[in-house]
Amino acid sequence: MSSIADIAKSSQLDVDGHDVKVECRDVHVYYGNGAAHAIKGIDMNIREKAVTSFIGPSGCGKSTFLRCINRMNDTIDGCEVTGNISIDGENVYDKTLDVVQLRRRIGMVFQKPNPFPKSIFDNIAYGPRIHGLANSKDELTEIVESSLKRAGIWNEVKDRLDASGTGLSGGQQQRLCIARAIAADPEVILMDEPCSALDPIATGIVEELIEELREKYCIIIVTHSMQQAARVSQKTGFFHLGDLIEFGDTEQIFTNPVEQKTQDYISGRYG
Ligand SMILES: Nc1ncnc2c1ncn2[C@@H]1O[C@H](COP(=O)(O)OP(=O)(O)OP(=O)(O)O)[C@@H](O)[C@H]1O
Ligand SMILES: [Mg+2]
């Protein structure tokens, strides 16, 4: 017998017939107890097993909207989110939903690599431990090893798993944080400018990693680099002053945008 979530999922296809993972309807965000309207009625279907990028000038609401998806805005005083967001048809803002469990399902990687001041091993083992994902020490070791391998950093750290995660280079730290996100066995990975603190070589490595992760996850990436959005994503949303101006196939957005504002932004006229 299929569950309600299964039925909802099977009916969620986007205009091109792809599975939809995250469905957003009329999402608004207010800061300062209603004083500022940061996100203004966003509707968006975000695809499963694809990379979606959010672009737009500084302050347009990209991070704010990203934080709606894993309810990170809940932690900001005076911030209110209205509308509906669902994952596989399940309401993210349901009052009975376990937010800790939700954040396990929705991993997040931030602009500045933020490893815990713990060993490399413990950085990765943290999520599986608190969520009880391993039944034995061997299983935990296996999760740590496979996560580091999938994040493309195993060879660089395998002989120093007891060393501190904070002692790695910036690019290594960011891959460590991606490994940490993967280790919790998420379904969706949110990345807020994950390469902005990295050099071009480390950026290239992380972009290759994103390309590989796409086979398994729904990935949403905020980026200021239009080249990066063009390289890594299949779908792109352009935000401006809290509105989603245009959302479509990445190639179409960058070669043939419908909206003048998108055209102005991608041709560097503002932002
Ligand atoms: N914690 C907060 N409290 C009050 N206002 C906020 C807060 N965070 C963001 N804002 C405001 O909400 C708007 C959107 O900000 P947000 O950080 O989402 O933009 P962004 O598109 O991610 O920008 P950037 O590219 O600079 O990271 C801005 O006007 C910002 O000042
Ligand atoms: Mg931001």
XYZ file of C-alpha atoms and ligand atoms in Angstrom:
303
model
C 0.000 0.000 0.000
C 1.417 3.384 -0.863
C 1.562 6.090 1.765
C 0.099 9.544 1.321
C 3.635 10.845 0.753
C 4.148 8.313 -2.091
C 0.902 9.301 -3.757
C 1.790 12.968 -3.435
C 5.253 12.289 -4.819
C 4.055 10.381 -7.845
C 1.846 13.288 -8.798
C 4.636 15.856 -8.448
C 6.223 16.310 -11.822
C 7.544 19.571 -13.183
C 6.705 20.958 -16.615
C 9.398 18.798 -18.236
C 8.147 15.637 -16.537
C 10.912 15.438 -13.912
C 10.288 14.463 -10.301
C 9.819 17.425 -8.001
C 11.543 17.162 -4.626
C 10.803 20.523 -3.022
C 7.599 22.389 -3.767
C 7.299 26.039 -2.695
C 4.002 27.913 -2.816
C 3.477 31.592 -2.124
C 6.427 31.792 0.281
C 6.883 35.134 2.027
C 9.533 36.050 4.588
C 9.410 39.062 6.897
C 12.191 40.308 9.158
C 11.947 42.582 12.191
C 8.433 41.419 13.150
C 6.997 42.440 9.814
C 9.088 45.587 9.269
C 10.891 44.235 6.181
C 9.405 42.042 3.457
C 12.408 40.032 2.236
C 10.746 37.293 0.142
C 7.584 38.107 -1.765
C 5.370 35.206 -2.714
C 7.721 32.707 -4.301
C 6.383 29.694 -6.200
C 8.931 27.149 -7.296
C 9.177 23.442 -8.041
C 12.685 22.184 -7.334
C 13.762 19.049 -9.133
C 14.978 15.794 -7.659
C 18.472 14.616 -8.737
C 19.417 17.939 -10.273
C 21.270 21.100 -9.338
C 19.236 24.293 -9.052
C 21.087 27.568 -8.683
C 19.844 30.833 -7.211
C 21.426 33.980 -8.580
C 20.775 37.686 -8.115
C 22.278 40.859 -6.656
C 23.390 41.059 -3.051
C 20.475 41.441 -0.646
C 17.839 40.084 -3.057
C 16.900 37.246 -0.678
C 18.747 34.169 -1.961
C 20.045 33.070 1.451
C 16.758 33.957 3.105
C 14.824 31.769 0.697
C 17.347 28.929 1.025
C 16.961 29.032 4.815
C 13.183 28.608 4.469
C 13.729 25.104 3.108
C 15.383 23.666 6.218
C 13.669 26.089 8.610
C 16.899 27.817 9.551
C 14.945 31.086 9.641
C 13.175 29.722 12.736
C 16.327 30.552 14.656
C 16.234 34.275 13.707
C 14.304 36.477 16.141
C 11.525 38.478 14.517
C 11.625 36.437 11.311
C 8.323 35.117 9.982
C 7.792 32.690 7.097
C 4.371 32.199 5.499
C 3.197 30.038 2.614
C 3.896 26.403 1.998
C 7.014 24.326 1.429
C 6.888 20.576 1.076
C 9.434 17.840 0.523
C 8.088 14.760 -1.237
C 4.655 16.179 -0.501
C 5.344 16.503 3.236
C 4.772 19.941 4.764
C 8.082 21.284 6.138
C 6.200 23.757 8.368
C 3.878 21.153 9.902
C 3.782 21.903 13.638
C 4.211 18.223 14.494
C 7.332 17.856 12.343
C 10.610 17.089 14.123
C 12.926 19.914 13.017
C 16.088 17.999 14.001
C 15.005 15.162 11.737
C 14.170 17.654 8.971
C 17.685 19.117 9.150
C 19.120 15.617 8.845
C 17.140 15.233 5.622
C 18.254 18.648 4.392
C 22.004 19.130 4.709
C 23.550 22.578 4.503
C 26.967 23.828 3.434
C 27.836 27.450 4.179
C 29.937 30.129 2.519
C 32.700 29.895 5.084
C 33.851 26.351 5.812
C 32.843 25.665 9.418
C 34.384 22.398 10.608
C 33.817 21.629 14.268
C 36.933 22.040 16.455
C 37.142 18.259 16.604
C 39.090 15.568 14.793
C 38.439 14.923 11.105
C 36.861 11.596 12.081
C 34.564 13.170 14.675
C 33.490 15.935 12.291
C 32.011 13.286 9.995
C 30.858 10.910 12.747
C 28.914 13.656 14.553
C 25.684 13.480 12.510
C 25.539 9.672 12.248
C 26.120 9.496 16.023
C 23.391 11.938 17.052
C 20.927 10.440 14.585
C 21.826 6.847 15.462
C 22.708 5.909 11.875
C 25.405 3.373 12.807
C 24.888 0.222 14.867
C 28.529 -0.426 15.653
C 31.939 1.208 15.673
C 32.758 -0.593 12.404
C 29.639 0.763 10.757
C 30.480 4.268 11.933
C 34.021 3.940 10.564
C 32.543 2.759 7.276
C 30.214 5.786 7.069
C 33.122 8.143 7.824
C 35.317 6.546 5.177
C 32.660 6.421 2.461
C 31.556 10.022 3.126
C 35.140 11.284 2.872
C 35.610 9.272 -0.320
C 32.447 10.613 -1.892
C 33.476 14.144 -0.996
C 36.795 13.538 -2.778
C 39.002 14.194 0.223
C 39.773 10.685 1.516
C 43.282 10.441 0.082
C 44.260 13.753 1.619
C 43.061 12.894 5.132
C 43.139 9.118 5.511
C 46.436 9.183 7.418
C 45.373 11.989 9.754
C 41.806 11.206 10.795
C 42.680 12.089 14.393
C 44.014 15.527 13.454
C 41.776 18.571 13.884
C 39.425 19.460 11.018
C 40.335 23.114 11.517
C 43.948 22.376 10.511
C 43.007 21.635 6.893
C 43.262 24.122 4.018
C 40.134 26.129 3.132
C 39.310 23.928 0.154
C 39.859 20.789 2.198
C 37.705 22.167 5.005
C 34.873 22.834 2.565
C 35.049 19.269 1.223
C 35.123 18.070 4.843
C 31.915 20.036 5.462
C 30.350 18.493 2.363
C 31.401 15.037 3.628
C 29.836 15.911 6.980
C 26.593 16.862 5.247
C 26.554 13.638 3.209
C 27.300 11.468 6.269
C 23.922 12.309 7.809
C 22.301 10.660 4.755
C 20.372 13.723 3.544
C 17.942 13.963 0.627
C 18.471 17.622 -0.176
C 21.737 19.587 0.066
C 21.614 23.373 0.369
C 24.810 25.251 -0.457
C 25.107 28.968 0.189
C 28.035 30.283 -1.874
C 30.100 27.187 -1.075
C 33.080 28.251 -3.196
C 33.340 31.941 -2.417
C 36.235 31.379 0.005
C 38.060 28.979 -2.319
C 40.713 29.394 -5.003
C 39.983 28.311 -8.605
C 41.525 24.851 -8.128
C 39.564 24.065 -4.969
C 36.470 25.539 -6.652
C 36.959 23.168 -9.589
C 37.184 20.205 -7.219
C 34.012 21.206 -5.373
C 32.182 21.773 -8.673
C 33.142 18.276 -9.865
C 31.878 16.955 -6.576
C 28.541 18.760 -7.014
C 28.259 17.217 -10.467
C 28.706 13.738 -8.954
C 26.373 14.345 -6.025
C 23.612 15.357 -8.399
C 23.072 11.705 -9.310
C 21.791 11.056 -5.826
C 20.557 14.305 -4.329
C 18.474 17.375 -4.899
C 21.039 20.180 -4.700
C 20.343 23.890 -4.390
C 23.268 26.274 -4.674
C 23.418 30.024 -4.177
C 26.204 31.584 -6.189
C 27.465 35.008 -7.222
C 29.332 33.438 -10.091
C 27.204 33.174 -13.191
C 29.882 30.985 -14.752
C 29.521 28.634 -11.836
C 25.722 28.557 -12.118
C 26.093 27.826 -15.832
C 28.648 25.078 -15.196
C 26.972 23.180 -12.382
C 23.218 23.676 -12.559
C 20.379 22.460 -14.736
C 17.863 24.993 -13.398
C 18.436 28.618 -12.449
C 16.297 31.086 -10.550
C 17.003 34.803 -10.770
C 15.964 36.813 -7.713
C 15.613 40.572 -7.434
C 14.428 42.527 -4.373
C 12.683 39.493 -2.905
C 10.911 38.475 -6.114
C 11.685 35.458 -8.242
C 11.943 37.249 -11.575
C 12.616 34.216 -13.743
C 13.099 30.505 -13.230
C 13.958 28.055 -15.961
C 16.531 25.842 -17.630
C 20.000 27.200 -16.893
C 20.918 27.371 -20.558
C 17.806 29.339 -21.433
C 18.294 31.770 -18.521
C 21.857 32.530 -19.624
C 21.356 32.575 -23.372
C 17.794 33.652 -23.909
C 16.148 35.122 -20.783
C 12.546 36.204 -21.083
C 12.698 39.068 -18.592
C 14.583 42.308 -19.171
C 15.791 42.330 -15.539
C 17.381 38.918 -16.018
C 19.009 40.097 -19.224
C 20.382 43.191 -17.467
C 21.791 41.099 -14.626
C 23.444 38.407 -16.706
C 24.972 40.993 -19.006
C 26.497 42.716 -15.960
C 24.449 45.899 -16.101
C 23.811 45.769 -12.354
C 24.413 43.618 -9.302
N 18.786 38.266 10.134
C 18.272 39.277 9.426
N 17.587 40.267 10.051
C 17.050 41.287 9.340
N 17.144 41.409 7.999
C 17.810 40.462 7.330
C 18.417 39.352 8.004
N 19.008 38.570 7.071
C 18.799 39.159 5.898
N 18.081 40.300 6.033
C 17.653 41.225 4.962
O 16.881 40.481 4.030
C 17.227 40.854 2.687
C 17.722 39.621 1.948
O 18.960 39.211 2.514
P 19.705 37.871 2.096
O 20.827 37.682 3.026
O 18.710 36.782 1.983
O 20.220 38.257 0.632
P 21.214 37.500 -0.356
O 20.556 37.503 -1.689
O 21.592 36.189 0.224
O 22.464 38.480 -0.382
P 24.044 38.163 -0.541
O 24.235 37.852 -1.987
O 24.695 39.437 -0.149
O 24.379 37.019 0.364
C 18.266 41.951 2.811
O 17.611 43.182 2.700
C 18.842 41.752 4.189
O 19.313 42.953 4.733
Mg 23.404 35.369 0.896
